[in-house]
């Protein structure tokens, strides 16, 4: 069970308890409070000096509410289907067996940043699928690359000087994506968000680890991919 308290700290009395795998929670607010813009402007020292974050959470049926430590919650992962090479696989409905929330779009929260990062990666892979079907431009080598990657990564992609396909970590691909979700152990650390993509290629299970940060060189400091790591190979 996860204790929910009267206030943001262990010195406050426990007033409710949530199940370890509870879903559908609503996030009301979190403290310390910051927006993506605020977070991207902070120095590493300022980020490190922040106190542990607490969030005010409410159950889906609105019968329970209380403050919980953010380290015990992760965004609910909606069921998403990604089709590749004519096959479709539906991912599990949750990111992990830890307590999760159903409102990843809550403005100004770290969870909102994580949810946005997951959406960027999901959009990238869906665009790749469409391109392979001849239904749109290639998201890596076309004009839309800047919607997913930082400017320096886009330059590398457009040069075509890469060892393997950045999304698959291989020269060829025949398989399907099984899951796109934030890293269950460390979804965000000092402003960098980690999103895992699990997929099958030629019958073998593979994982691509995507790292995203706010790109302060662009207006609004949008989240962008700064690197992708595969087993034995990374890009760039």
C-alpha atoms as an extended CHARMM CRD file, in Angstrom:
* protein
*
       236  EXT
         1         1  UNK       CA              0.0000000000        0.0000000000        0.0000000000  PROA      1               0.0000000000
         2         2  UNK       CA              1.0650000000        3.6040000000       -0.5410000000  PROA      2               0.0000000000
         3         3  UNK       CA              0.4040000000        6.0380000000        2.2860000000  PROA      3               0.0000000000
         4         4  UNK       CA             -1.4310000000        9.2670000000        1.4130000000  PROA      4               0.0000000000
         5         5  UNK       CA             -0.8540000000       12.0650000000        3.9290000000  PROA      5               0.0000000000
         6         6  UNK       CA             -2.4760000000       15.3170000000        5.0640000000  PROA      6               0.0000000000
         7         7  UNK       CA              0.4140000000       17.3340000000        3.6670000000  PROA      7               0.0000000000
         8         8  UNK       CA              3.5760000000       17.0390000000        1.5400000000  PROA      8               0.0000000000
         9         9  UNK       CA              5.9280000000       15.2460000000        3.9290000000  PROA      9               0.0000000000
        10        10  UNK       CA              6.3300000000       12.2830000000        6.2480000000  PROA      10              0.0000000000
        11        11  UNK       CA              5.7050000000       14.5310000000        9.2530000000  PROA      11              0.0000000000
        12        12  UNK       CA              2.0340000000       14.7370000000        8.1990000000  PROA      12              0.0000000000
        13        13  UNK       CA             -0.5100000000       12.1680000000        9.3510000000  PROA      13              0.0000000000
        14        14  UNK       CA             -1.5190000000        9.3010000000        7.0480000000  PROA      14              0.0000000000
        15        15  UNK       CA             -5.1680000000        9.7860000000        6.0930000000  PROA      15              0.0000000000
        16        16  UNK       CA             -5.6350000000        7.3270000000        3.1870000000  PROA      16              0.0000000000
        17        17  UNK       CA             -3.8940000000        4.4420000000        1.4490000000  PROA      17              0.0000000000
        18        18  UNK       CA             -3.7030000000        3.5660000000       -2.2450000000  PROA      18              0.0000000000
        19        19  UNK       CA             -3.0560000000        0.0760000000       -3.6120000000  PROA      19              0.0000000000
        20        20  UNK       CA              0.4340000000       -0.5810000000       -4.9740000000  PROA      20              0.0000000000
        21        21  UNK       CA             -0.9330000000       -1.0720000000       -8.5020000000  PROA      21              0.0000000000
        22        22  UNK       CA             -3.7900000000        1.4230000000       -8.4130000000  PROA      22              0.0000000000
        23        23  UNK       CA             -4.7060000000        3.0570000000      -11.7230000000  PROA      23              0.0000000000
        24        24  UNK       CA             -6.7910000000        6.0410000000      -12.7530000000  PROA      24              0.0000000000
        25        25  UNK       CA             -5.5210000000        8.4630000000      -10.1180000000  PROA      25              0.0000000000
        26        26  UNK       CA             -5.8850000000       12.1780000000      -10.7950000000  PROA      26              0.0000000000
        27        27  UNK       CA             -3.0100000000       14.5160000000      -10.0460000000  PROA      27              0.0000000000
        28        28  UNK       CA             -4.2020000000       17.7960000000       -8.5340000000  PROA      28              0.0000000000
        29        29  UNK       CA             -0.8260000000       19.5000000000       -8.0630000000  PROA      29              0.0000000000
        30        30  UNK       CA              2.7870000000       18.8460000000       -7.0790000000  PROA      30              0.0000000000
        31        31  UNK       CA              5.3720000000       20.7690000000       -5.0600000000  PROA      31              0.0000000000
        32        32  UNK       CA              7.9250000000       22.1350000000       -5.6730000000  PROA      32              0.0000000000
        33        33  UNK       CA              5.9270000000       23.5940000000       -8.5610000000  PROA      33              0.0000000000
        34        34  UNK       CA              7.5970000000       24.3150000000      -11.9080000000  PROA      34              0.0000000000
        35        35  UNK       CA              6.7630000000       24.3580000000      -15.5850000000  PROA      35              0.0000000000
        36        36  UNK       CA              8.8860000000       22.8190000000      -18.3330000000  PROA      36              0.0000000000
        37        37  UNK       CA             10.2680000000       26.3010000000      -19.0770000000  PROA      37              0.0000000000
        38        38  UNK       CA             11.2240000000       26.8390000000      -15.4370000000  PROA      38              0.0000000000
        39        39  UNK       CA             12.8730000000       23.4150000000      -15.2550000000  PROA      39              0.0000000000
        40        40  UNK       CA             14.8860000000       23.8930000000      -18.4610000000  PROA      40              0.0000000000
        41        41  UNK       CA             16.2650000000       27.2110000000      -17.1640000000  PROA      41              0.0000000000
        42        42  UNK       CA             17.5200000000       25.7280000000      -13.8850000000  PROA      42              0.0000000000
        43        43  UNK       CA             21.1660000000       24.8100000000      -13.4050000000  PROA      43              0.0000000000
        44        44  UNK       CA             22.2400000000       21.3030000000      -12.4370000000  PROA      44              0.0000000000
        45        45  UNK       CA             23.0310000000       22.6090000000       -8.9540000000  PROA      45              0.0000000000
        46        46  UNK       CA             19.5620000000       24.1560000000       -8.5950000000  PROA      46              0.0000000000
        47        47  UNK       CA             17.8880000000       20.9360000000       -9.7410000000  PROA      47              0.0000000000
        48        48  UNK       CA             19.9640000000       18.8730000000       -7.3340000000  PROA      48              0.0000000000
        49        49  UNK       CA             19.0690000000       21.2330000000       -4.4720000000  PROA      49              0.0000000000
        50        50  UNK       CA             15.3090000000       20.7980000000       -4.9600000000  PROA      50              0.0000000000
        51        51  UNK       CA             13.5970000000       18.9600000000       -2.0900000000  PROA      51              0.0000000000
        52        52  UNK       CA             11.8730000000       15.6150000000       -2.7750000000  PROA      52              0.0000000000
        53        53  UNK       CA              8.6760000000       16.2080000000       -4.7520000000  PROA      53              0.0000000000
        54        54  UNK       CA              5.2120000000       15.4450000000       -3.3430000000  PROA      54              0.0000000000
        55        55  UNK       CA              1.9600000000       15.2820000000       -5.2970000000  PROA      55              0.0000000000
        56        56  UNK       CA             -1.6600000000       15.6560000000       -4.2000000000  PROA      56              0.0000000000
        57        57  UNK       CA             -3.4730000000       12.6760000000       -5.7300000000  PROA      57              0.0000000000
        58        58  UNK       CA             -7.1400000000       11.7220000000       -5.8670000000  PROA      58              0.0000000000
        59        59  UNK       CA             -8.6880000000        8.3280000000       -6.6190000000  PROA      59              0.0000000000
        60        60  UNK       CA            -10.6540000000        7.8370000000       -9.8240000000  PROA      60              0.0000000000
        61        61  UNK       CA            -13.9420000000        7.6180000000       -7.9140000000  PROA      61              0.0000000000
        62        62  UNK       CA            -13.0060000000       10.7450000000       -5.8990000000  PROA      62              0.0000000000
        63        63  UNK       CA            -13.4980000000        8.9540000000       -2.5720000000  PROA      63              0.0000000000
        64        64  UNK       CA             -9.8540000000        9.2330000000       -1.4760000000  PROA      64              0.0000000000
        65        65  UNK       CA             -7.2020000000       11.9420000000       -1.7240000000  PROA      65              0.0000000000
        66        66  UNK       CA             -3.8850000000       12.7630000000       -0.1110000000  PROA      66              0.0000000000
        67        67  UNK       CA             -0.2410000000       13.7210000000       -0.6000000000  PROA      67              0.0000000000
        68        68  UNK       CA              2.1840000000       11.0300000000       -1.8060000000  PROA      68              0.0000000000
        69        69  UNK       CA              5.8980000000       11.0640000000       -2.6420000000  PROA      69              0.0000000000
        70        70  UNK       CA              6.2900000000       11.4900000000       -6.3980000000  PROA      70              0.0000000000
        71        71  UNK       CA              9.0050000000        8.8320000000       -6.5970000000  PROA      71              0.0000000000
        72        72  UNK       CA              6.2900000000        6.2120000000       -6.0680000000  PROA      72              0.0000000000
        73        73  UNK       CA              4.0800000000        7.2860000000       -8.9810000000  PROA      73              0.0000000000
        74        74  UNK       CA              4.4650000000        7.1020000000      -12.7630000000  PROA      74              0.0000000000
        75        75  UNK       CA              2.0660000000        8.0660000000      -15.5750000000  PROA      75              0.0000000000
        76        76  UNK       CA             -0.5210000000        5.5640000000      -16.7120000000  PROA      76              0.0000000000
        77        77  UNK       CA              0.4480000000        4.3050000000      -20.1610000000  PROA      77              0.0000000000
        78        78  UNK       CA             -2.5810000000        4.2360000000      -22.4440000000  PROA      78              0.0000000000
        79        79  UNK       CA             -2.9830000000        1.2340000000      -24.6880000000  PROA      79              0.0000000000
        80        80  UNK       CA             -1.3140000000        2.0150000000      -27.9560000000  PROA      80              0.0000000000
        81        81  UNK       CA             -1.0160000000       -0.0890000000      -31.0770000000  PROA      81              0.0000000000
        82        82  UNK       CA              1.9530000000        0.3260000000      -33.3700000000  PROA      82              0.0000000000
        83        83  UNK       CA              1.8840000000       -1.5790000000      -36.6270000000  PROA      83              0.0000000000
        84        84  UNK       CA              5.0070000000       -2.5150000000      -38.5840000000  PROA      84              0.0000000000
        85        85  UNK       CA              5.2930000000       -4.7950000000      -41.5930000000  PROA      85              0.0000000000
        86        86  UNK       CA              1.5580000000       -5.4880000000      -41.5450000000  PROA      86              0.0000000000
        87        87  UNK       CA              1.3850000000       -6.6780000000      -37.9330000000  PROA      87              0.0000000000
        88        88  UNK       CA             -0.1330000000       -4.9480000000      -34.9130000000  PROA      88              0.0000000000
        89        89  UNK       CA              0.7620000000       -5.4460000000      -31.2770000000  PROA      89              0.0000000000
        90        90  UNK       CA             -1.0860000000       -3.8560000000      -28.3720000000  PROA      90              0.0000000000
        91        91  UNK       CA              1.0270000000       -2.8640000000      -25.3980000000  PROA      91              0.0000000000
        92        92  UNK       CA              0.1930000000       -3.4750000000      -21.7300000000  PROA      92              0.0000000000
        93        93  UNK       CA             -2.0740000000       -0.8240000000      -20.2570000000  PROA      93              0.0000000000
        94        94  UNK       CA              0.3330000000        0.2480000000      -17.5050000000  PROA      94              0.0000000000
        95        95  UNK       CA              3.9200000000        1.4050000000      -17.2910000000  PROA      95              0.0000000000
        96        96  UNK       CA              4.8320000000       -0.5900000000      -14.1690000000  PROA      96              0.0000000000
        97        97  UNK       CA              3.3090000000       -2.1850000000      -11.1190000000  PROA      97              0.0000000000
        98        98  UNK       CA              3.8780000000        0.9650000000       -9.0970000000  PROA      98              0.0000000000
        99        99  UNK       CA              1.1340000000        3.4720000000       -8.3130000000  PROA      99              0.0000000000
       100       100  UNK       CA              0.2550000000        5.4430000000      -11.4420000000  PROA      100             0.0000000000
       101       101  UNK       CA             -1.9070000000        8.4060000000      -12.3570000000  PROA      101             0.0000000000
       102       102  UNK       CA             -4.3600000000        9.0390000000      -15.1920000000  PROA      102             0.0000000000
       103       103  UNK       CA             -3.7910000000       12.7320000000      -15.8110000000  PROA      103             0.0000000000
       104       104  UNK       CA             -0.3340000000       12.9680000000      -17.4100000000  PROA      104             0.0000000000
       105       105  UNK       CA             -1.2360000000       16.2790000000      -19.0380000000  PROA      105             0.0000000000
       106       106  UNK       CA             -1.3960000000       18.2220000000      -15.7880000000  PROA      106             0.0000000000
       107       107  UNK       CA              0.3990000000       21.4580000000      -16.6520000000  PROA      107             0.0000000000
       108       108  UNK       CA              3.5980000000       22.2360000000      -14.8290000000  PROA      108             0.0000000000
       109       109  UNK       CA              4.2810000000       18.7970000000      -13.3690000000  PROA      109             0.0000000000
       110       110  UNK       CA              7.2430000000       16.5270000000      -13.9110000000  PROA      110             0.0000000000
       111       111  UNK       CA              4.7390000000       13.8510000000      -14.8770000000  PROA      111             0.0000000000
       112       112  UNK       CA              3.4690000000       16.0910000000      -17.6690000000  PROA      112             0.0000000000
       113       113  UNK       CA              7.0070000000       16.3280000000      -19.0530000000  PROA      113             0.0000000000
       114       114  UNK       CA              7.3690000000       12.5540000000      -18.9460000000  PROA      114             0.0000000000
       115       115  UNK       CA              4.0110000000       12.0680000000      -20.6840000000  PROA      115             0.0000000000
       116       116  UNK       CA              5.0130000000       14.5880000000      -23.3620000000  PROA      116             0.0000000000
       117       117  UNK       CA              8.2990000000       12.7630000000      -23.9320000000  PROA      117             0.0000000000
       118       118  UNK       CA              6.4640000000        9.4550000000      -24.3480000000  PROA      118             0.0000000000
       119       119  UNK       CA              4.0990000000       11.0710000000      -26.8440000000  PROA      119             0.0000000000
       120       120  UNK       CA              7.0150000000       12.4370000000      -28.9070000000  PROA      120             0.0000000000
       121       121  UNK       CA              8.6070000000        8.9980000000      -29.1190000000  PROA      121             0.0000000000
       122       122  UNK       CA              5.2630000000        7.3660000000      -29.9200000000  PROA      122             0.0000000000
       123       123  UNK       CA              4.5920000000        9.9350000000      -32.6690000000  PROA      123             0.0000000000
       124       124  UNK       CA              8.0630000000        9.2640000000      -34.0920000000  PROA      124             0.0000000000
       125       125  UNK       CA              7.5160000000        5.5260000000      -34.3880000000  PROA      125             0.0000000000
       126       126  UNK       CA              4.0100000000        5.9380000000      -35.7950000000  PROA      126             0.0000000000
       127       127  UNK       CA              5.4020000000        8.3510000000      -38.4000000000  PROA      127             0.0000000000
       128       128  UNK       CA              8.0820000000        5.7800000000      -39.2430000000  PROA      128             0.0000000000
       129       129  UNK       CA              5.4030000000        3.1370000000      -39.7710000000  PROA      129             0.0000000000
       130       130  UNK       CA              3.4640000000        5.4370000000      -42.0810000000  PROA      130             0.0000000000
       131       131  UNK       CA              6.6210000000        6.2250000000      -44.0480000000  PROA      131             0.0000000000
       132       132  UNK       CA              7.3860000000        2.5200000000      -44.5070000000  PROA      132             0.0000000000
       133       133  UNK       CA              3.8730000000        2.1190000000      -45.8950000000  PROA      133             0.0000000000
       134       134  UNK       CA              4.4630000000        4.9830000000      -48.3020000000  PROA      134             0.0000000000
       135       135  UNK       CA              1.9450000000        7.1950000000      -46.4860000000  PROA      135             0.0000000000
       136       136  UNK       CA              4.2160000000       10.0730000000      -45.5430000000  PROA      136             0.0000000000
       137       137  UNK       CA              7.7510000000       11.3940000000      -45.4310000000  PROA      137             0.0000000000
       138       138  UNK       CA             10.4700000000        9.6720000000      -43.4390000000  PROA      138             0.0000000000
       139       139  UNK       CA             10.5000000000       11.2720000000      -39.9550000000  PROA      139             0.0000000000
       140       140  UNK       CA             14.2700000000       10.8380000000      -39.6400000000  PROA      140             0.0000000000
       141       141  UNK       CA             15.4310000000       12.1310000000      -42.9960000000  PROA      141             0.0000000000
       142       142  UNK       CA             12.5590000000       14.4430000000      -43.9530000000  PROA      142             0.0000000000
       143       143  UNK       CA             11.6000000000       17.9680000000      -42.9560000000  PROA      143             0.0000000000
       144       144  UNK       CA              9.8140000000       16.7900000000      -39.8060000000  PROA      144             0.0000000000
       145       145  UNK       CA             12.9870000000       15.4810000000      -38.1250000000  PROA      145             0.0000000000
       146       146  UNK       CA             13.1690000000       18.6890000000      -36.0890000000  PROA      146             0.0000000000
       147       147  UNK       CA              9.8460000000       17.7900000000      -34.4560000000  PROA      147             0.0000000000
       148       148  UNK       CA             11.5590000000       14.9020000000      -32.6980000000  PROA      148             0.0000000000
       149       149  UNK       CA             15.3110000000       15.5960000000      -32.5020000000  PROA      149             0.0000000000
       150       150  UNK       CA             17.6020000000       18.4660000000      -31.5000000000  PROA      150             0.0000000000
       151       151  UNK       CA             19.1550000000       20.4920000000      -34.3280000000  PROA      151             0.0000000000
       152       152  UNK       CA             22.5670000000       18.8070000000      -34.0770000000  PROA      152             0.0000000000
       153       153  UNK       CA             20.9390000000       15.3780000000      -34.3520000000  PROA      153             0.0000000000
       154       154  UNK       CA             18.9070000000       16.4990000000      -37.3650000000  PROA      154             0.0000000000
       155       155  UNK       CA             22.1350000000       17.5850000000      -39.0680000000  PROA      155             0.0000000000
       156       156  UNK       CA             23.6490000000       14.1400000000      -38.5170000000  PROA      156             0.0000000000
       157       157  UNK       CA             20.5160000000       12.4200000000      -39.8090000000  PROA      157             0.0000000000
       158       158  UNK       CA             20.4190000000       14.5200000000      -42.9510000000  PROA      158             0.0000000000
       159       159  UNK       CA             24.0880000000       13.7600000000      -43.6210000000  PROA      159             0.0000000000
       160       160  UNK       CA             23.1140000000       10.0490000000      -43.7870000000  PROA      160             0.0000000000
       161       161  UNK       CA             26.4580000000        9.1920000000      -42.1120000000  PROA      161             0.0000000000
       162       162  UNK       CA             25.0120000000        6.6580000000      -39.6760000000  PROA      162             0.0000000000
       163       163  UNK       CA             25.9010000000        3.0350000000      -38.9480000000  PROA      163             0.0000000000
       164       164  UNK       CA             22.3780000000        1.6570000000      -38.7030000000  PROA      164             0.0000000000
       165       165  UNK       CA             18.7770000000        2.7670000000      -38.5350000000  PROA      165             0.0000000000
       166       166  UNK       CA             18.5410000000        4.8360000000      -35.3030000000  PROA      166             0.0000000000
       167       167  UNK       CA             15.1120000000        3.4860000000      -34.3360000000  PROA      167             0.0000000000
       168       168  UNK       CA             15.9040000000       -0.1960000000      -34.8690000000  PROA      168             0.0000000000
       169       169  UNK       CA             19.6650000000       -0.3510000000      -34.2700000000  PROA      169             0.0000000000
       170       170  UNK       CA             20.0480000000       -2.5490000000      -37.3460000000  PROA      170             0.0000000000
       171       171  UNK       CA             20.3840000000       -2.3250000000      -41.1110000000  PROA      171             0.0000000000
       172       172  UNK       CA             17.1290000000       -4.1960000000      -41.7220000000  PROA      172             0.0000000000
       173       173  UNK       CA             13.8700000000       -4.5430000000      -39.8150000000  PROA      173             0.0000000000
       174       174  UNK       CA             11.0920000000       -7.1170000000      -39.8610000000  PROA      174             0.0000000000
       175       175  UNK       CA              9.0320000000       -7.0850000000      -36.7040000000  PROA      175             0.0000000000
       176       176  UNK       CA              6.7530000000       -5.0630000000      -34.4910000000  PROA      176             0.0000000000
       177       177  UNK       CA              6.8170000000       -2.6700000000      -31.5450000000  PROA      177             0.0000000000
       178       178  UNK       CA              5.4510000000       -4.1410000000      -28.3160000000  PROA      178             0.0000000000
       179       179  UNK       CA              5.6900000000       -1.2840000000      -25.8300000000  PROA      179             0.0000000000
       180       180  UNK       CA              6.5210000000        2.4160000000      -25.5540000000  PROA      180             0.0000000000
       181       181  UNK       CA              6.8170000000        3.6830000000      -21.9740000000  PROA      181             0.0000000000
       182       182  UNK       CA              8.9500000000        5.7760000000      -19.6250000000  PROA      182             0.0000000000
       183       183  UNK       CA             11.7430000000        3.9610000000      -17.8390000000  PROA      183             0.0000000000
       184       184  UNK       CA             10.2050000000        2.3750000000      -14.7450000000  PROA      184             0.0000000000
       185       185  UNK       CA             13.2740000000        2.8850000000      -12.5360000000  PROA      185             0.0000000000
       186       186  UNK       CA             14.2990000000        6.4190000000      -13.5060000000  PROA      186             0.0000000000
       187       187  UNK       CA             11.8370000000        8.1510000000      -15.8740000000  PROA      187             0.0000000000
       188       188  UNK       CA             13.3840000000       11.5920000000      -15.2710000000  PROA      188             0.0000000000
       189       189  UNK       CA             16.6970000000       12.6020000000      -13.7180000000  PROA      189             0.0000000000
       190       190  UNK       CA             18.0160000000       16.1660000000      -13.6540000000  PROA      190             0.0000000000
       191       191  UNK       CA             15.8850000000       17.2070000000      -16.5950000000  PROA      191             0.0000000000
       192       192  UNK       CA             16.6530000000       14.2170000000      -18.8180000000  PROA      192             0.0000000000
       193       193  UNK       CA             13.7440000000       11.8730000000      -19.5400000000  PROA      193             0.0000000000
       194       194  UNK       CA             14.2240000000        8.2320000000      -20.5020000000  PROA      194             0.0000000000
       195       195  UNK       CA             11.6730000000        6.4660000000      -22.7130000000  PROA      195             0.0000000000
       196       196  UNK       CA             12.0240000000        2.7830000000      -23.6100000000  PROA      196             0.0000000000
       197       197  UNK       CA             10.7530000000        1.2320000000      -26.8280000000  PROA      197             0.0000000000
       198       198  UNK       CA             10.5290000000       -2.5630000000      -26.7880000000  PROA      198             0.0000000000
       199       199  UNK       CA             10.2190000000       -4.3100000000      -30.1330000000  PROA      199             0.0000000000
       200       200  UNK       CA             10.8170000000       -7.5820000000      -31.9140000000  PROA      200             0.0000000000
       201       201  UNK       CA             13.1490000000       -7.7230000000      -34.9120000000  PROA      201             0.0000000000
       202       202  UNK       CA             13.5830000000      -10.9510000000      -36.8800000000  PROA      202             0.0000000000
       203       203  UNK       CA             12.1740000000      -12.8480000000      -33.9060000000  PROA      203             0.0000000000
       204       204  UNK       CA             14.5360000000      -11.3470000000      -31.3070000000  PROA      204             0.0000000000
       205       205  UNK       CA             13.4180000000       -9.0650000000      -28.4860000000  PROA      205             0.0000000000
       206       206  UNK       CA             15.1330000000       -5.6790000000      -28.6000000000  PROA      206             0.0000000000
       207       207  UNK       CA             14.9830000000       -2.3760000000      -26.7020000000  PROA      207             0.0000000000
       208       208  UNK       CA             15.7650000000        1.1650000000      -27.8660000000  PROA      208             0.0000000000
       209       209  UNK       CA             16.3820000000        3.6290000000      -25.0310000000  PROA      209             0.0000000000
       210       210  UNK       CA             15.5230000000        7.2310000000      -25.9240000000  PROA      210             0.0000000000
       211       211  UNK       CA             16.8910000000       10.2060000000      -24.0000000000  PROA      211             0.0000000000
       212       212  UNK       CA             15.0720000000       13.5480000000      -24.1780000000  PROA      212             0.0000000000
       213       213  UNK       CA             15.7650000000       17.0110000000      -22.7700000000  PROA      213             0.0000000000
       214       214  UNK       CA             14.2890000000       20.4760000000      -23.2000000000  PROA      214             0.0000000000
       215       215  UNK       CA             15.9410000000       22.1270000000      -26.1990000000  PROA      215             0.0000000000
       216       216  UNK       CA             16.5990000000       25.6400000000      -24.9040000000  PROA      216             0.0000000000
       217       217  UNK       CA             17.8610000000       26.7320000000      -28.3250000000  PROA      217             0.0000000000
       218       218  UNK       CA             14.2810000000       26.6520000000      -29.6180000000  PROA      218             0.0000000000
       219       219  UNK       CA             11.3760000000       28.9240000000      -28.6270000000  PROA      219             0.0000000000
       220       220  UNK       CA              9.4810000000       27.4740000000      -25.6840000000  PROA      220             0.0000000000
       221       221  UNK       CA             12.2710000000       24.9540000000      -24.9780000000  PROA      221             0.0000000000
       222       222  UNK       CA             10.4000000000       21.9200000000      -26.4170000000  PROA      222             0.0000000000
       223       223  UNK       CA             11.4250000000       18.3860000000      -25.4630000000  PROA      223             0.0000000000
       224       224  UNK       CA             13.5800000000       16.7350000000      -28.0950000000  PROA      224             0.0000000000
       225       225  UNK       CA             15.4920000000       13.4560000000      -28.4260000000  PROA      225             0.0000000000
       226       226  UNK       CA             19.2150000000       13.8500000000      -27.7510000000  PROA      226             0.0000000000
       227       227  UNK       CA             20.2130000000       10.2260000000      -28.2080000000  PROA      227             0.0000000000
       228       228  UNK       CA             19.0760000000        6.6180000000      -28.7320000000  PROA      228             0.0000000000
       229       229  UNK       CA             20.8420000000        3.6420000000      -27.2040000000  PROA      229             0.0000000000
       230       230  UNK       CA             20.7340000000        0.0530000000      -28.3980000000  PROA      230             0.0000000000
       231       231  UNK       CA             22.5050000000       -3.0500000000      -27.1580000000  PROA      231             0.0000000000
       232       232  UNK       CA             26.0650000000       -2.5400000000      -28.3580000000  PROA      232             0.0000000000
       233       233  UNK       CA             25.3350000000        0.5900000000      -30.3990000000  PROA      233             0.0000000000
       234       234  UNK       CA             24.1420000000        4.1260000000      -29.7660000000  PROA      234             0.0000000000
       235       235  UNK       CA             23.0970000000        7.0860000000      -31.8710000000  PROA      235             0.0000000000
       236       236  UNK       CA             24.6750000000        9.5210000000      -32.3860000000  PROA      236             0.0000000000
